[in-house]
Coordinates of C-alpha atoms and ligand atoms in Angstrom, one line a residue:
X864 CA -98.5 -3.2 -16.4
X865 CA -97.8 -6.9 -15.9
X866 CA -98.3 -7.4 -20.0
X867 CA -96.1 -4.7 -20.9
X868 CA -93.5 -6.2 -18.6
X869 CA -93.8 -9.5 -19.9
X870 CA -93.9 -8.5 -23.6
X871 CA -90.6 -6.7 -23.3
X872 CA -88.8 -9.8 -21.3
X873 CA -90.3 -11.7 -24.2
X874 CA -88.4 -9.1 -26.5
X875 CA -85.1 -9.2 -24.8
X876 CA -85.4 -13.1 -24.5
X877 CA -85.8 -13.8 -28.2
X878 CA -82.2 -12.6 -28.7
X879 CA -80.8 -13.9 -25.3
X880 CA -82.4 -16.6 -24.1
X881 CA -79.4 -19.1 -23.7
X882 CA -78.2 -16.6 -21.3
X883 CA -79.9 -17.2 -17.9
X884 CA -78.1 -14.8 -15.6
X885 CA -78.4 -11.9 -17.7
X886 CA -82.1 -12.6 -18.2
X887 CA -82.2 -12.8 -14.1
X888 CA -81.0 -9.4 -13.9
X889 CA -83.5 -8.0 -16.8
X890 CA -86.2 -9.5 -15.1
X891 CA -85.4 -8.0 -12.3
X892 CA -84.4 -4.4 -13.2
X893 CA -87.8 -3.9 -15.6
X894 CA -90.0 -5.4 -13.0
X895 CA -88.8 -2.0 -11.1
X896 CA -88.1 0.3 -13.6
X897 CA -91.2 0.0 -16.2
X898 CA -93.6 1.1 -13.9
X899 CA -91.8 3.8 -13.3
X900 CA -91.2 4.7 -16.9
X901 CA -94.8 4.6 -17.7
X902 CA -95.3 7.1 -15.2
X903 CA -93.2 9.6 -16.3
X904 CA -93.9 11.4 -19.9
X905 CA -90.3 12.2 -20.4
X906 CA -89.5 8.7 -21.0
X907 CA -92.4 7.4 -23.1
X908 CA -92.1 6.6 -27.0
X909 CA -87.9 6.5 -26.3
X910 CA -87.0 2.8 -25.9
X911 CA -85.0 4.0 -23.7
X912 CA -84.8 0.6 -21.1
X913 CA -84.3 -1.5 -24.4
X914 CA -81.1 0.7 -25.3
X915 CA -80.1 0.1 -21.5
X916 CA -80.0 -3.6 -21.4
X917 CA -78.3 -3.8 -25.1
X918 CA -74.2 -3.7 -24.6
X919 CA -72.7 -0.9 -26.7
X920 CA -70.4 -3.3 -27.7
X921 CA -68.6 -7.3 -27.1
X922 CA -65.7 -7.9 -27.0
X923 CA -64.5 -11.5 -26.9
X924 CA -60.6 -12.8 -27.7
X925 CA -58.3 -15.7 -27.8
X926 CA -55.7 -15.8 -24.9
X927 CA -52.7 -18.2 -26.0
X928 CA -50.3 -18.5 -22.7
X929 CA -47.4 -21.8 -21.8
X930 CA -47.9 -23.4 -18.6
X931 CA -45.2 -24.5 -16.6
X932 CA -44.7 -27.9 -18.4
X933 CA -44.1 -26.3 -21.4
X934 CA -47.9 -26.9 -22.7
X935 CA -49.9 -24.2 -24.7
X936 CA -53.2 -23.5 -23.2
X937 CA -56.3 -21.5 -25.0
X938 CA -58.5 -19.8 -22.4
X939 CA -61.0 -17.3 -24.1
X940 CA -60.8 -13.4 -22.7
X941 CA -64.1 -11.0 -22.6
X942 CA -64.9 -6.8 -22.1
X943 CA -68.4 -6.3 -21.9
X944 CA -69.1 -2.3 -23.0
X945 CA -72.3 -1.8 -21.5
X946 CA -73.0 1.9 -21.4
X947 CA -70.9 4.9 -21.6
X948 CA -73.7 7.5 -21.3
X949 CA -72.3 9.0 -17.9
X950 CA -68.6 8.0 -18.1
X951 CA -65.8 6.0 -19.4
X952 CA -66.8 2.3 -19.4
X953 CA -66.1 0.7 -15.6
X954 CA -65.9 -2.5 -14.2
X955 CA -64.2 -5.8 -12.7
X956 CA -62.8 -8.6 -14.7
X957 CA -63.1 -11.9 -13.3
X958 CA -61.2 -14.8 -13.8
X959 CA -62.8 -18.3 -13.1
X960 CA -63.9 -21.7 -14.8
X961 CA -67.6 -20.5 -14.8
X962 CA -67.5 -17.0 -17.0
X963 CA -69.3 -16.9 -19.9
X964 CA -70.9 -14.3 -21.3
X965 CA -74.3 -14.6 -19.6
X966 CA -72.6 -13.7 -16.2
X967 CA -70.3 -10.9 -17.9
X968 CA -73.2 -9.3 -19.4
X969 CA -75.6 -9.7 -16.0
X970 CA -72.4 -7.9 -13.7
X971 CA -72.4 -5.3 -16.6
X972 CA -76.0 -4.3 -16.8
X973 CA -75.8 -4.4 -12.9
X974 CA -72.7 -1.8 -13.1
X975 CA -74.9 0.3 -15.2
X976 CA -76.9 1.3 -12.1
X977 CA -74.7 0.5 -9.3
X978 CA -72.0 3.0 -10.9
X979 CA -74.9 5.6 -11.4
X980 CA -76.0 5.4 -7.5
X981 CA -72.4 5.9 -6.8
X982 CA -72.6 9.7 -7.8
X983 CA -69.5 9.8 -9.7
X984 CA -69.2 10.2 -13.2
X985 CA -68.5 6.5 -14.5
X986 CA -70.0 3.9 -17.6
X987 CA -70.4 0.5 -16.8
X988 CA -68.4 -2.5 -18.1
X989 CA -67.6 -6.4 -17.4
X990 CA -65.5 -8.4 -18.5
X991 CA -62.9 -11.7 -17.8
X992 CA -61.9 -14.9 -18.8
X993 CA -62.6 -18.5 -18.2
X994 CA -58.8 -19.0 -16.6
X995 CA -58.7 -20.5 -13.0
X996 CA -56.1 -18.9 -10.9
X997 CA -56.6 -21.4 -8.9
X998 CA -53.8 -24.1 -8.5
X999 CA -51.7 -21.4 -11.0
X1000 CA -47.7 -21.1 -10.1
X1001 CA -47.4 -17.6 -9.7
X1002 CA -45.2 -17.8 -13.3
X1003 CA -48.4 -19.2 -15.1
X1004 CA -50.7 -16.4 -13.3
X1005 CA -48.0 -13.5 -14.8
X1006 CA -48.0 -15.5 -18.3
X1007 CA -52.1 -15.7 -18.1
X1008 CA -52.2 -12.2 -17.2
X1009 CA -49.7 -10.3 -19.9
X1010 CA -51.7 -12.4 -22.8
X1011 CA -54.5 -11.3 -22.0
X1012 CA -53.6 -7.8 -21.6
X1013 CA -52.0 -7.7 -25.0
X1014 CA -55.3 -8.0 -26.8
X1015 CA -56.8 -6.2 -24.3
X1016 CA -55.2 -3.2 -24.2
X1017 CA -56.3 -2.1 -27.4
X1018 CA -59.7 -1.3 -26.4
X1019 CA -59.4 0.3 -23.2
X1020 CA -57.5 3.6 -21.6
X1021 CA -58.0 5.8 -18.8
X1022 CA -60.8 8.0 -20.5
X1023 CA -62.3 4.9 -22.3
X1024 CA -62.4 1.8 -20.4
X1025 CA -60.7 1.3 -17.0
X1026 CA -61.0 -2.3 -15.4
X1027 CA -60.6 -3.2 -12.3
X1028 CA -61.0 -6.6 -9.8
X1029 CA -63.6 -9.2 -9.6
X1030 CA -63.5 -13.0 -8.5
X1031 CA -60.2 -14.3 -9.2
X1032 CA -58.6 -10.6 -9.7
X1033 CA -56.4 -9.3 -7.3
X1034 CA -53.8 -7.0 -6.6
X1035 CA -51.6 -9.6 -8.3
X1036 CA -53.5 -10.3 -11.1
X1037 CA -53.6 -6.1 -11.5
X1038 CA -49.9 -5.7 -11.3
X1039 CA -49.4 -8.4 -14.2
X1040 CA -51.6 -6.5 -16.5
X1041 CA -50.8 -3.1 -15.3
X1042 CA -47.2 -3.9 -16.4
X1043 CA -47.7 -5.3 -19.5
X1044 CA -50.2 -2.3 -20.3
X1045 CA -47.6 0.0 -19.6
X1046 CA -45.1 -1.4 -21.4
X1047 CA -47.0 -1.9 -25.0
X1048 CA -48.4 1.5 -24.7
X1049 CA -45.5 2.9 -23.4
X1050 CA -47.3 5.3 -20.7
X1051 CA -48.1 5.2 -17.1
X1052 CA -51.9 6.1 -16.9
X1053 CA -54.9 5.5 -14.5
X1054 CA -56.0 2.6 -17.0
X1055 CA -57.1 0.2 -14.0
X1056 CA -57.7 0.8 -10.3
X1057 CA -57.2 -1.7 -7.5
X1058 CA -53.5 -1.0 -8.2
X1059 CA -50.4 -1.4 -5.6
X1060 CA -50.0 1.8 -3.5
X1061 CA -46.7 2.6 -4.6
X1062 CA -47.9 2.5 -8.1
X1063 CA -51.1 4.8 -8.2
X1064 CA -53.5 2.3 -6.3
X1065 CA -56.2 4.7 -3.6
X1066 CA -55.7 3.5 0.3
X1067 CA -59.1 1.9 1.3
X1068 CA -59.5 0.3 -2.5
X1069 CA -59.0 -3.3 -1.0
X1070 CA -61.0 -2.4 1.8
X1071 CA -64.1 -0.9 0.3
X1072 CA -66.5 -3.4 -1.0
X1073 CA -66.6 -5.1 2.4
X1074 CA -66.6 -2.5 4.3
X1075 CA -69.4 -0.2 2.0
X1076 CA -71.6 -3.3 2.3
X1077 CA -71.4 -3.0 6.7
X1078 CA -71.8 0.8 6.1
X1079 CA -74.9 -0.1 3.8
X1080 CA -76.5 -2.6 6.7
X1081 CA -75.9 0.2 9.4
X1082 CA -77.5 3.0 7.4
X1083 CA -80.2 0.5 6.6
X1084 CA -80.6 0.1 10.4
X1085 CA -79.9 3.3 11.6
X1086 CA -83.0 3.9 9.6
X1087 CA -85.4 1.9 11.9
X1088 CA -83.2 3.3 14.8
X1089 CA -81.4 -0.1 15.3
X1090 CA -77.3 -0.6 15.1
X1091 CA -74.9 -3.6 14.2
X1092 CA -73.3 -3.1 17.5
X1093 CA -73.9 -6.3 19.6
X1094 CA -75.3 -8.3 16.6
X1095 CA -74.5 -11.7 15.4
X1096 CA -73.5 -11.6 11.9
X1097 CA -72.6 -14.9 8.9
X1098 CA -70.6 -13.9 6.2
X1099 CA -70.4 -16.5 3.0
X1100 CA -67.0 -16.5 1.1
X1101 CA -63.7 -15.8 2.1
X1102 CA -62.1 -13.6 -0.9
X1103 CA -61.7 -9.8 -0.9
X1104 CA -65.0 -8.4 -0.3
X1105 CA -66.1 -11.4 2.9
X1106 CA -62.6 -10.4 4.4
X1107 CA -63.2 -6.5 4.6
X1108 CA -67.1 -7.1 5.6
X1109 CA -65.7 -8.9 8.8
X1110 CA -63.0 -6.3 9.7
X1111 CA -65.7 -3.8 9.5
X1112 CA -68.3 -5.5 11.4
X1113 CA -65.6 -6.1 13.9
X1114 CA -64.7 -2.5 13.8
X1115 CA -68.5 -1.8 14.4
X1116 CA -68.4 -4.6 17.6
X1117 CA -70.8 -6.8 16.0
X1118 CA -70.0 -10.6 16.0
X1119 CA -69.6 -12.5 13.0
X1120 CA -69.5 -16.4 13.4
X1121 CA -69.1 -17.7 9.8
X1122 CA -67.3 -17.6 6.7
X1123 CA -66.8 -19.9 4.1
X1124 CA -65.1 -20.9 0.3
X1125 CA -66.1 -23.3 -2.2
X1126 CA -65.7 -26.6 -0.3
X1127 CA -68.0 -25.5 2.3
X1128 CA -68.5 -23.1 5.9
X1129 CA -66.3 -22.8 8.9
X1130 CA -68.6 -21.7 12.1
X1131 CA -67.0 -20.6 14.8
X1132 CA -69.6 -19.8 17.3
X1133 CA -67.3 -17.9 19.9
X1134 CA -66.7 -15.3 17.4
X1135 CA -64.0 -14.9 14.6
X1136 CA -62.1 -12.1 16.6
X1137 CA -59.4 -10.0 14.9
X1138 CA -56.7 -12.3 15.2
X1139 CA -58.7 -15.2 13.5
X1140 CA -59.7 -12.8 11.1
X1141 CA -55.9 -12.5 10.1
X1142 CA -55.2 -16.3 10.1
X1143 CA -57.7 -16.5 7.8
X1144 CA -56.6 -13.5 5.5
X1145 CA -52.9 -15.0 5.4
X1146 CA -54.3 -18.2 4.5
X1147 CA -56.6 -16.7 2.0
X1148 CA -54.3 -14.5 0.4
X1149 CA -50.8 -15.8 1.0
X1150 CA -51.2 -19.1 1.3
X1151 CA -53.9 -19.8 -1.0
X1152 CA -55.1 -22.0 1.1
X1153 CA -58.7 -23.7 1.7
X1154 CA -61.1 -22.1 4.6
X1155 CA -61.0 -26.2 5.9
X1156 CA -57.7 -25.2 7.5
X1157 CA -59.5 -22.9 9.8
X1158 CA -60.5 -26.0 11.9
X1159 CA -56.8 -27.4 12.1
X1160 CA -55.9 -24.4 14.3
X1161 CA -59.4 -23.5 16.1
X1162 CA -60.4 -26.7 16.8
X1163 CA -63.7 -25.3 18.5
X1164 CA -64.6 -24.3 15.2
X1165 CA -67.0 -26.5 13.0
X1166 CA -66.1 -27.5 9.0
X1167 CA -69.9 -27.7 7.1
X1168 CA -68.4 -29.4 3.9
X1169 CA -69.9 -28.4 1.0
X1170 CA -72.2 -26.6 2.7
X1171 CA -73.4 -22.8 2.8
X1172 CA -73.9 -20.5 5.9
X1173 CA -77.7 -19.9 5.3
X1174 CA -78.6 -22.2 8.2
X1175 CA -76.8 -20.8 11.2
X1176 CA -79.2 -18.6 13.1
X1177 CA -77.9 -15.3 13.0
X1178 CA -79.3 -11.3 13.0
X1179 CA -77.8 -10.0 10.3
X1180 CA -76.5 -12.5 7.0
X1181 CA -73.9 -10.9 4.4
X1182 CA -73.4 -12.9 1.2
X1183 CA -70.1 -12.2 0.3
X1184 CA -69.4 -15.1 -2.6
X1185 CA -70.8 -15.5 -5.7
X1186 CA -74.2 -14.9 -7.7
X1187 CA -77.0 -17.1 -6.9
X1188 CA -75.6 -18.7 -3.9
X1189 CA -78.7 -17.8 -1.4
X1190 CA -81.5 -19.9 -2.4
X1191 CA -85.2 -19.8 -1.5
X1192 CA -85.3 -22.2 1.1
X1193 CA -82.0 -20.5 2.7
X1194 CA -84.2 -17.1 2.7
X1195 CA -87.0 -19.2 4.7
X1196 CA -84.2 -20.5 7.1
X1197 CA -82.8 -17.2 7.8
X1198 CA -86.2 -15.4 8.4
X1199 CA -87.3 -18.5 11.0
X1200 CA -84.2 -18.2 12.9
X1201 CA -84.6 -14.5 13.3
X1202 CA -82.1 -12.9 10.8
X1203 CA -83.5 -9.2 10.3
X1204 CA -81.0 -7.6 7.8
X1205 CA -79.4 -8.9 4.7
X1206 CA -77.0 -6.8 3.0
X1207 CA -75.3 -7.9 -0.8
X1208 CA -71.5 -7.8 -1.0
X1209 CA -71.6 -10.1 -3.9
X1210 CA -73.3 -9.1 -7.2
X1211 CA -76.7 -10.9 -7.4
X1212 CA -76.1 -13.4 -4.2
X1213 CA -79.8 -14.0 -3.7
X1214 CA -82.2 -16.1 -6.7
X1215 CA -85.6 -14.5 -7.3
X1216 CA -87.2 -16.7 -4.6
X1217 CA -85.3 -15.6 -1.6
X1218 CA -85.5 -11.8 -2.4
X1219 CA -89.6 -12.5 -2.8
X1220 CA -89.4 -14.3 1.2
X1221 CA -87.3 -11.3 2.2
X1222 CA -89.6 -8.8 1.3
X1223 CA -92.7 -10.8 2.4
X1224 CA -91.3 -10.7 5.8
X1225 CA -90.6 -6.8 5.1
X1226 CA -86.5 -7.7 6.5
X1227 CA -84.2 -5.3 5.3
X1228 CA -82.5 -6.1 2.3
X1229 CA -79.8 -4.4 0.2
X1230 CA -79.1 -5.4 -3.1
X1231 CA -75.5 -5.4 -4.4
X1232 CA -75.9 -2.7 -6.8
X1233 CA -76.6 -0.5 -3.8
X1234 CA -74.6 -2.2 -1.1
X1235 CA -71.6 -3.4 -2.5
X1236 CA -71.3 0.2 -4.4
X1237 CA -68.0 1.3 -2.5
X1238 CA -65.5 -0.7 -4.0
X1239 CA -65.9 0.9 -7.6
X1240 CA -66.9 4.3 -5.9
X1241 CA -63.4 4.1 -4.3
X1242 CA -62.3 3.0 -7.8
X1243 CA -63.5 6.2 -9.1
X1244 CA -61.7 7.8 -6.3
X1245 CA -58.5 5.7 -7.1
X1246 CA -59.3 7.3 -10.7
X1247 CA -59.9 10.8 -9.4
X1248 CA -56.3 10.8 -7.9
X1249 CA -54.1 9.6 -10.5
X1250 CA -55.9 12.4 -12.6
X1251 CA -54.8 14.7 -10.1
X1252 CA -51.3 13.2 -10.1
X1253 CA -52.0 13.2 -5.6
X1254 CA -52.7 10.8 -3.2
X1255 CA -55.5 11.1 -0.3
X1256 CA -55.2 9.8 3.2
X1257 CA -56.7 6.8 4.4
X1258 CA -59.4 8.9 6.7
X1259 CA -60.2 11.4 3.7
X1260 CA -60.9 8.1 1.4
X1261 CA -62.8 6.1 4.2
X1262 CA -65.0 9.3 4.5
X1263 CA -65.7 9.9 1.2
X1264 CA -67.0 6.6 1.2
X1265 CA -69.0 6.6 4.0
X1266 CA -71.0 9.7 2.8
X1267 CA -71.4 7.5 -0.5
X1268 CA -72.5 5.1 0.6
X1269 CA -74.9 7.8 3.0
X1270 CA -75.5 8.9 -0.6
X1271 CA -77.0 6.0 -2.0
X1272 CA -78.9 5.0 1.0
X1273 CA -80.9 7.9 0.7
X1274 CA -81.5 8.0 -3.1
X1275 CA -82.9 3.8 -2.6
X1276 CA -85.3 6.0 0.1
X1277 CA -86.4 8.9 -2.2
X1278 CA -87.4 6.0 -4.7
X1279 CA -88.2 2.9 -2.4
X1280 CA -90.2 4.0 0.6
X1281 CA -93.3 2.3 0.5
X1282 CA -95.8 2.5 3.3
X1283 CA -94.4 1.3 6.5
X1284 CA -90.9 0.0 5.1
X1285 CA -88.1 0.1 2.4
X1286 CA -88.1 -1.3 -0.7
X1287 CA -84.4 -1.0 -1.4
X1288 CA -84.3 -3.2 -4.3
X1289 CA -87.0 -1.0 -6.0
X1290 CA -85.2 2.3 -5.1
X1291 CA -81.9 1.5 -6.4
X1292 CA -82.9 0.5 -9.8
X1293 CA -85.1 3.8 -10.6
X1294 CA -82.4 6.1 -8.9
X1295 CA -79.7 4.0 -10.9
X1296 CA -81.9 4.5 -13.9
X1297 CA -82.9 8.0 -14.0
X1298 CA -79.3 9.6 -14.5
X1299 CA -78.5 7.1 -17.0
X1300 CA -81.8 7.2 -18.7
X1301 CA -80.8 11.3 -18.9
X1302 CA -78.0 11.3 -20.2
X1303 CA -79.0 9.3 -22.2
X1304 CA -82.1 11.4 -23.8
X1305 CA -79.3 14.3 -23.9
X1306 CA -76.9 12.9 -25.8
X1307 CA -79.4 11.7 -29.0
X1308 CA -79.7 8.3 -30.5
X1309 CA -76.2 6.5 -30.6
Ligands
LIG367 P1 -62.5 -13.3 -4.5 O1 -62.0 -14.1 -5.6 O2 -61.6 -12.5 -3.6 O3 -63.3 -14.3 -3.5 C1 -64.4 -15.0 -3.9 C2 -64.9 -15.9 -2.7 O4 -66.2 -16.4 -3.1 C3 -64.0 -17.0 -2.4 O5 -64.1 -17.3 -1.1 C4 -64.5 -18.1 -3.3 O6 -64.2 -19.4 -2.8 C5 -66.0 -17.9 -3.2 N1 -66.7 -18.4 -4.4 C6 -66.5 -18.0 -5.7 N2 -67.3 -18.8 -6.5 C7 -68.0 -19.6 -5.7 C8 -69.0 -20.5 -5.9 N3 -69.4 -20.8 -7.2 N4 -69.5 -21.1 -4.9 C9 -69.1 -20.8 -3.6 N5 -68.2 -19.9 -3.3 C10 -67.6 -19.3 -4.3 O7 -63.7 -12.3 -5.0 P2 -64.3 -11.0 -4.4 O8 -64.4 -11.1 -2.9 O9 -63.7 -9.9 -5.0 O10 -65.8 -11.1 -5.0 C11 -66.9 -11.7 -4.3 C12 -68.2 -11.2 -4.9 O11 -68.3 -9.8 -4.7 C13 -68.4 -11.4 -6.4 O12 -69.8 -11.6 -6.6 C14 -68.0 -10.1 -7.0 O13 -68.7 -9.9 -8.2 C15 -68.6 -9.1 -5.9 N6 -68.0 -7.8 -5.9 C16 -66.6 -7.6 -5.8 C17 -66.1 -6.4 -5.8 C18 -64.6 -6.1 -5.5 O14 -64.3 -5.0 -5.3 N7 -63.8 -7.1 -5.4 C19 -66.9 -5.2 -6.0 C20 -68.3 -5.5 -6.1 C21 -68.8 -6.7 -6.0 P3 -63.1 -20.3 -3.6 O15 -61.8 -19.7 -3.2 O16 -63.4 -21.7 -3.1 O17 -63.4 -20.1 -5.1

């Protein structure tokens, strides 16, 4: 098994080997899904995994934009088409210095299953630009975001390709494209979700990353007849999805003590209660602030500059940032301060290493594909409702996703149980695999 695994990483790597974080997630998805593929008859002689991992199609543009001194800048724009076997191509776009198309193409092949665990009928896609809204007048963030859109526009639509939020993308950054979609296609369609609620957006859509991946950690510990309730929890990042993860852990009375940005971790060991939690969403989102600030007005709070939240001892630890951002040595550090659950709101959070410590410890641990699932599953819900031209309430939506996410726990059980645990990693990427793999096979070679 272990040749056949290397000889088709070898495969892949020969055409992509100057891409590092897609060849992360390869690694990682055919380490679980070969096996599995050479155990089923159905699948052999079909190619199918190598059709999987190749993007139907990339899609990379020039974006031209003025900045507020009157200079022309040149940022380059991205859509990653990575499968559209089950659905209409779906997926974030992120905006930051670091996207290339190593990363695109990594979140994309991870969309691929994470969209197929969701249940709904939905394709996977990526895609961005190297523009930092960062520092950006709101002016140059609108002028960023309607250039973009012109050349983007062409290739997507409501049954083709419908985009949504990533890093950098908010509801801001949706509105500017939303509006400059409309107005060069002249119609008002579902073409991207995460949208305003007076304009189509689903209640709970902001909310739903963060709080699928605390749904995800309670299933997870339901399952060994444990609960959140009581526990300490460390949160990294400070954006969308870390915000909603420590409303909902708040919601489930657990404590959460850290959260952090790009300059480094505030921990707050009395607890960030609910009224904290709002200083730091005003400041996050309003203000654009830095999480340093924190400090200035809880002054019993600790700044750990430049430094991540891997080493406060904690039960549960919920990555929350960026890929890559949990390293080998923070996996050891959890583990020997006790932490027991770790659940992925980011995409990819934790290297190779640190996923190998967590599993040698048998802790559980969700990966993003699985646990971060709500926030395009209530995308597809978003999408659901502007087909029907009708809105659901907030309680309908938040249930629906709970069950999803009840959904997906169960499928990373059918495929991950293994004796006297969970291999959730494992079960995600063969019940991801299987419906596209089938639809696949159904539809003939295209
Ligand atoms: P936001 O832009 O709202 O927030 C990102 C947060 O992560 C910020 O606090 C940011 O800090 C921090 N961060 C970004 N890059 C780095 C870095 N290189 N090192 C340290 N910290 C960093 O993004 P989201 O919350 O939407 O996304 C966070 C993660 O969740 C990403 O991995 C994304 O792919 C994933 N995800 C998001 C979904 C969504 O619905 N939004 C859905 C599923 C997954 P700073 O402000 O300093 O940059």
């Amino acid at each position: 098994m272990k040749k056949i695994i290397e000889n088709f990483i070898a495969e892949i790597d020969r055409k992509n080997s100057h891409e590092p974080e897609f060849m992360q997630a390869v690694r990682e998805i055919s380490e679980n899904v070969l096996p599995y593929i050479v155990s089923q008859d159905i699948y052999h002689g079909k190619n199918i995994l190598m059709r999987m991992v190749e993007p139907e199609r990339v899609l990379m543009f020039r974006v031209n934009w003025v900045d507020d001194n009157g200079e022309i800048q040149v940022n380059r724009g991205y859509r990653v088409q990575m499968n559209s076997a089950i659905g209409p191509y779906k997926g974030g776009l992120r905006f930051h210095p670091t996207v290339n198309l190593s990363i695109l193409k990594f979140l994309a092949l991870e969309q691929v299953f994470k969209n197929s665990l969701t249940t709904l009928p939905m394709g996977a896609g990526k895609g961005g630009s190297d523009f930092d809204p960062k520092g950006k007048s709101d002016g140059e963030v609108m002028r960023f975001c309607q250039s973009f859109m012109t050349e983007l526009y062409r290739y997507i639509g409501p049954n083709t390709d419908v985009p949504a939020g990533d890093i950098g993308v908010g509801g801001r950054e949706i509105g500017y494209m939303f509006g400059q979609y409309k107005k060069l296609k002249k119609e008002f369609s579902g073409v991207l979700t995460g949208k305003g609620l007076s304009w189509g957006g689903s209640l709970i859509r902001p909310e739903a990353t963060g709080y699928g991946t605390v749904y995800f950690a309670e299933n997870m510990l339901k399952h060994i007849s444990d609960s959140i309730k009581g526990k300490t929890v460390t949160i990294s990042g400070s954006g969308n999805v870390a915000q909603y993860a420590a409303e909902k852990c708040l919601h489930l009375s657990a404590k959460v003590i850290s959260m952090s940005d790009s300059s480094g971790t505030i921990f707050d060991e009395e607890g960030i209660d609910k009224e904290k939690l709002a200083y730091i969403m005003n400041l996050k989102n309003n203000e654009r602030g830095r999480i340093s600030e924190y400090t200035k007005k809880y002054s019993n709070a600790k700044f750990l500059k430049n430094k991540t939240p891997w080493d406060i001892p904690c039960d549960i630890a919920l990555p929350c940032a960026t890929q890559n951002e949990l390293k080998e040595k923070d996996a050891k550090s959890l583990i020997n301060n006790g932490c027991v659950c770790v659940s992925e709101g980011a995409n990819m959070p934790c290297v190779p290493g640190a996923i190998k410590v967590f599993k040698a410890h048998k802790i559980l641990y969700a990966p993003g594909k699985a646990s971060n699932a709500g926030g395009v599953a209530v995308s597809g819900l978003e999408m659901a409702q502007n087909s029907l031209r009708y809105s659901w309430s907030r309680e309908e939506v938040d249930s629906k996703l709970q069950e999803i996410m009840n959904d997906i726990h169960a499928s990373c059980l059918t495929h991950g149980q293994e004796k006297g645990w969970v291999d959730y990693e494992k079960g995600a990427n063969i019940a991801g695999f299987i419906k596209v793999a089938d639809a696949m096979l159904a539809q003939g070679i295209v």
